[in-house]
Coordinates of C-alpha atoms in Angstrom, one line a residue:
R1 CA 89.4 -176.6 -25.3
F2 CA 88.2 -180.2 -25.5
I3 CA 89.2 -180.4 -29.2
K4 CA 92.7 -179.2 -28.3
S5 CA 92.8 -181.8 -25.6
A6 CA 91.8 -184.5 -28.1
I7 CA 94.5 -183.3 -30.4
E8 CA 97.1 -183.5 -27.6
D9 CA 95.9 -187.1 -26.9
A10 CA 96.3 -187.9 -30.6
D11 CA 99.8 -186.5 -30.4
E12 CA 100.6 -188.8 -27.5
V13 CA 99.1 -191.9 -29.1
Y14 CA 101.1 -191.2 -32.3
R15 CA 104.3 -190.7 -30.3
L16 CA 103.8 -194.0 -28.5
F17 CA 103.1 -195.8 -31.8
A18 CA 106.1 -194.2 -33.5
S19 CA 108.6 -194.6 -30.6
E20 CA 107.5 -197.4 -28.3
L21 CA 105.7 -199.9 -30.6
I22 CA 107.5 -199.4 -33.9
N23 CA 110.2 -201.9 -33.1
E24 CA 107.8 -204.8 -32.4
Q25 CA 108.8 -207.8 -34.4
S26 CA 105.8 -210.1 -34.0
P27 CA 104.3 -211.1 -37.4
G28 CA 101.4 -208.8 -38.2
V29 CA 102.1 -206.3 -35.5
I30 CA 103.9 -203.8 -37.7
E31 CA 100.9 -203.7 -40.0
L32 CA 98.6 -203.0 -37.1
I33 CA 101.0 -200.2 -35.9
S34 CA 101.0 -198.7 -39.4
E35 CA 97.2 -198.8 -39.6
G36 CA 97.0 -197.2 -36.1
M37 CA 99.3 -194.4 -37.2
L38 CA 97.2 -193.8 -40.3
L39 CA 94.0 -193.6 -38.1
I40 CA 95.7 -191.0 -35.9
I41 CA 96.5 -188.9 -39.0
E42 CA 92.9 -189.2 -40.0
Q43 CA 92.0 -187.9 -36.6
Y44 CA 94.3 -184.9 -37.0
D45 CA 92.6 -184.0 -40.2
E46 CA 89.1 -184.3 -38.7
L47 CA 90.0 -182.5 -35.5
N48 CA 91.5 -179.7 -37.6
Q49 CA 88.3 -179.4 -39.5
M50 CA 86.4 -179.2 -36.2
L51 CA 88.5 -176.3 -35.1
D52 CA 87.5 -174.5 -38.3
D53 CA 83.8 -175.4 -38.3
V54 CA 82.0 -175.3 -35.0
A55 CA 79.0 -177.1 -36.5
L56 CA 81.0 -180.3 -37.0
T57 CA 80.5 -183.0 -34.4
P58 CA 83.3 -185.6 -33.5
T59 CA 81.4 -188.6 -34.9
Q60 CA 84.1 -189.7 -37.3
V61 CA 86.9 -189.0 -34.7
L62 CA 85.0 -191.2 -32.2
E63 CA 84.8 -193.9 -34.8
H64 CA 88.6 -193.7 -35.4
N65 CA 89.0 -193.9 -31.6
R66 CA 86.9 -197.0 -31.6
C67 CA 89.0 -198.5 -34.5
L68 CA 92.2 -197.7 -32.6
R69 CA 90.9 -199.6 -29.5
D70 CA 90.0 -202.5 -31.7
L71 CA 93.5 -202.5 -33.2
L72 CA 95.0 -202.5 -29.7
K73 CA 92.8 -205.5 -28.8
L74 CA 94.3 -207.3 -31.8
M75 CA 97.9 -206.3 -30.8
I76 CA 97.4 -207.4 -27.3
K77 CA 96.5 -210.9 -28.6
E78 CA 99.7 -210.9 -30.6
R79 CA 102.9 -211.5 -28.7
L80 CA 104.1 -208.1 -27.8
S81 CA 107.4 -207.6 -26.0
P82 CA 107.2 -206.3 -22.4
I83 CA 107.9 -202.8 -23.6
G84 CA 105.2 -203.2 -26.2
R85 CA 102.6 -204.3 -23.6
V86 CA 103.5 -201.3 -21.5
A87 CA 103.1 -199.0 -24.5
A88 CA 99.8 -200.6 -25.4
A89 CA 98.5 -200.0 -21.9
S90 CA 99.7 -196.3 -22.1
I91 CA 97.9 -195.9 -25.5
I92 CA 94.7 -197.4 -24.0
Q93 CA 94.8 -194.9 -21.2
V94 CA 95.3 -191.9 -23.6
L95 CA 92.5 -193.2 -25.9
G96 CA 90.2 -193.2 -22.9
N97 CA 91.2 -189.6 -22.1
Q98 CA 90.5 -188.7 -25.7
L99 CA 87.2 -190.5 -25.7
R100 CA 86.1 -188.4 -22.7
S101 CA 87.1 -185.1 -24.5
L102 CA 85.3 -186.2 -27.6
M103 CA 82.1 -187.1 -25.7
V104 CA 82.0 -183.7 -24.0
T105 CA 82.6 -182.0 -27.4
K106 CA 79.8 -184.1 -28.9
E107 CA 77.5 -183.1 -26.1
I108 CA 78.4 -179.4 -26.3
R109 CA 78.1 -179.2 -30.1
G110 CA 74.8 -181.2 -30.0
T111 CA 73.4 -178.7 -27.5
E112 CA 74.5 -175.8 -29.7
E113 CA 72.6 -177.3 -32.6
L114 CA 69.4 -177.4 -30.4
C115 CA 69.9 -173.9 -29.0
P116 CA 71.4 -171.7 -31.8
T117 CA 72.3 -168.2 -30.7

């Protein structure tokens, strides 16, 4: 359930990058947007693997979440349009939701490792 929630959050982040931020014109921002979209694709791959293998923990997905937050910090320092700033704030909120889901998943899967059935 929490993995599916993390996937839904990844969908929302990708949508915001692809629809709300993609038109930003500030130098360097489109590169950050492209990098963010690639990180989301990596998350999809890792989350899909987690659905197939209950022994996998979300360590790498958490790292990509952290990288996405770092990218957003860089984008905020650039001169985003008002629409871009609103989109960045929305992405930050969704990444926070995803982080919570991943932390719960990590805790559950860590507990399963300690207490195999």
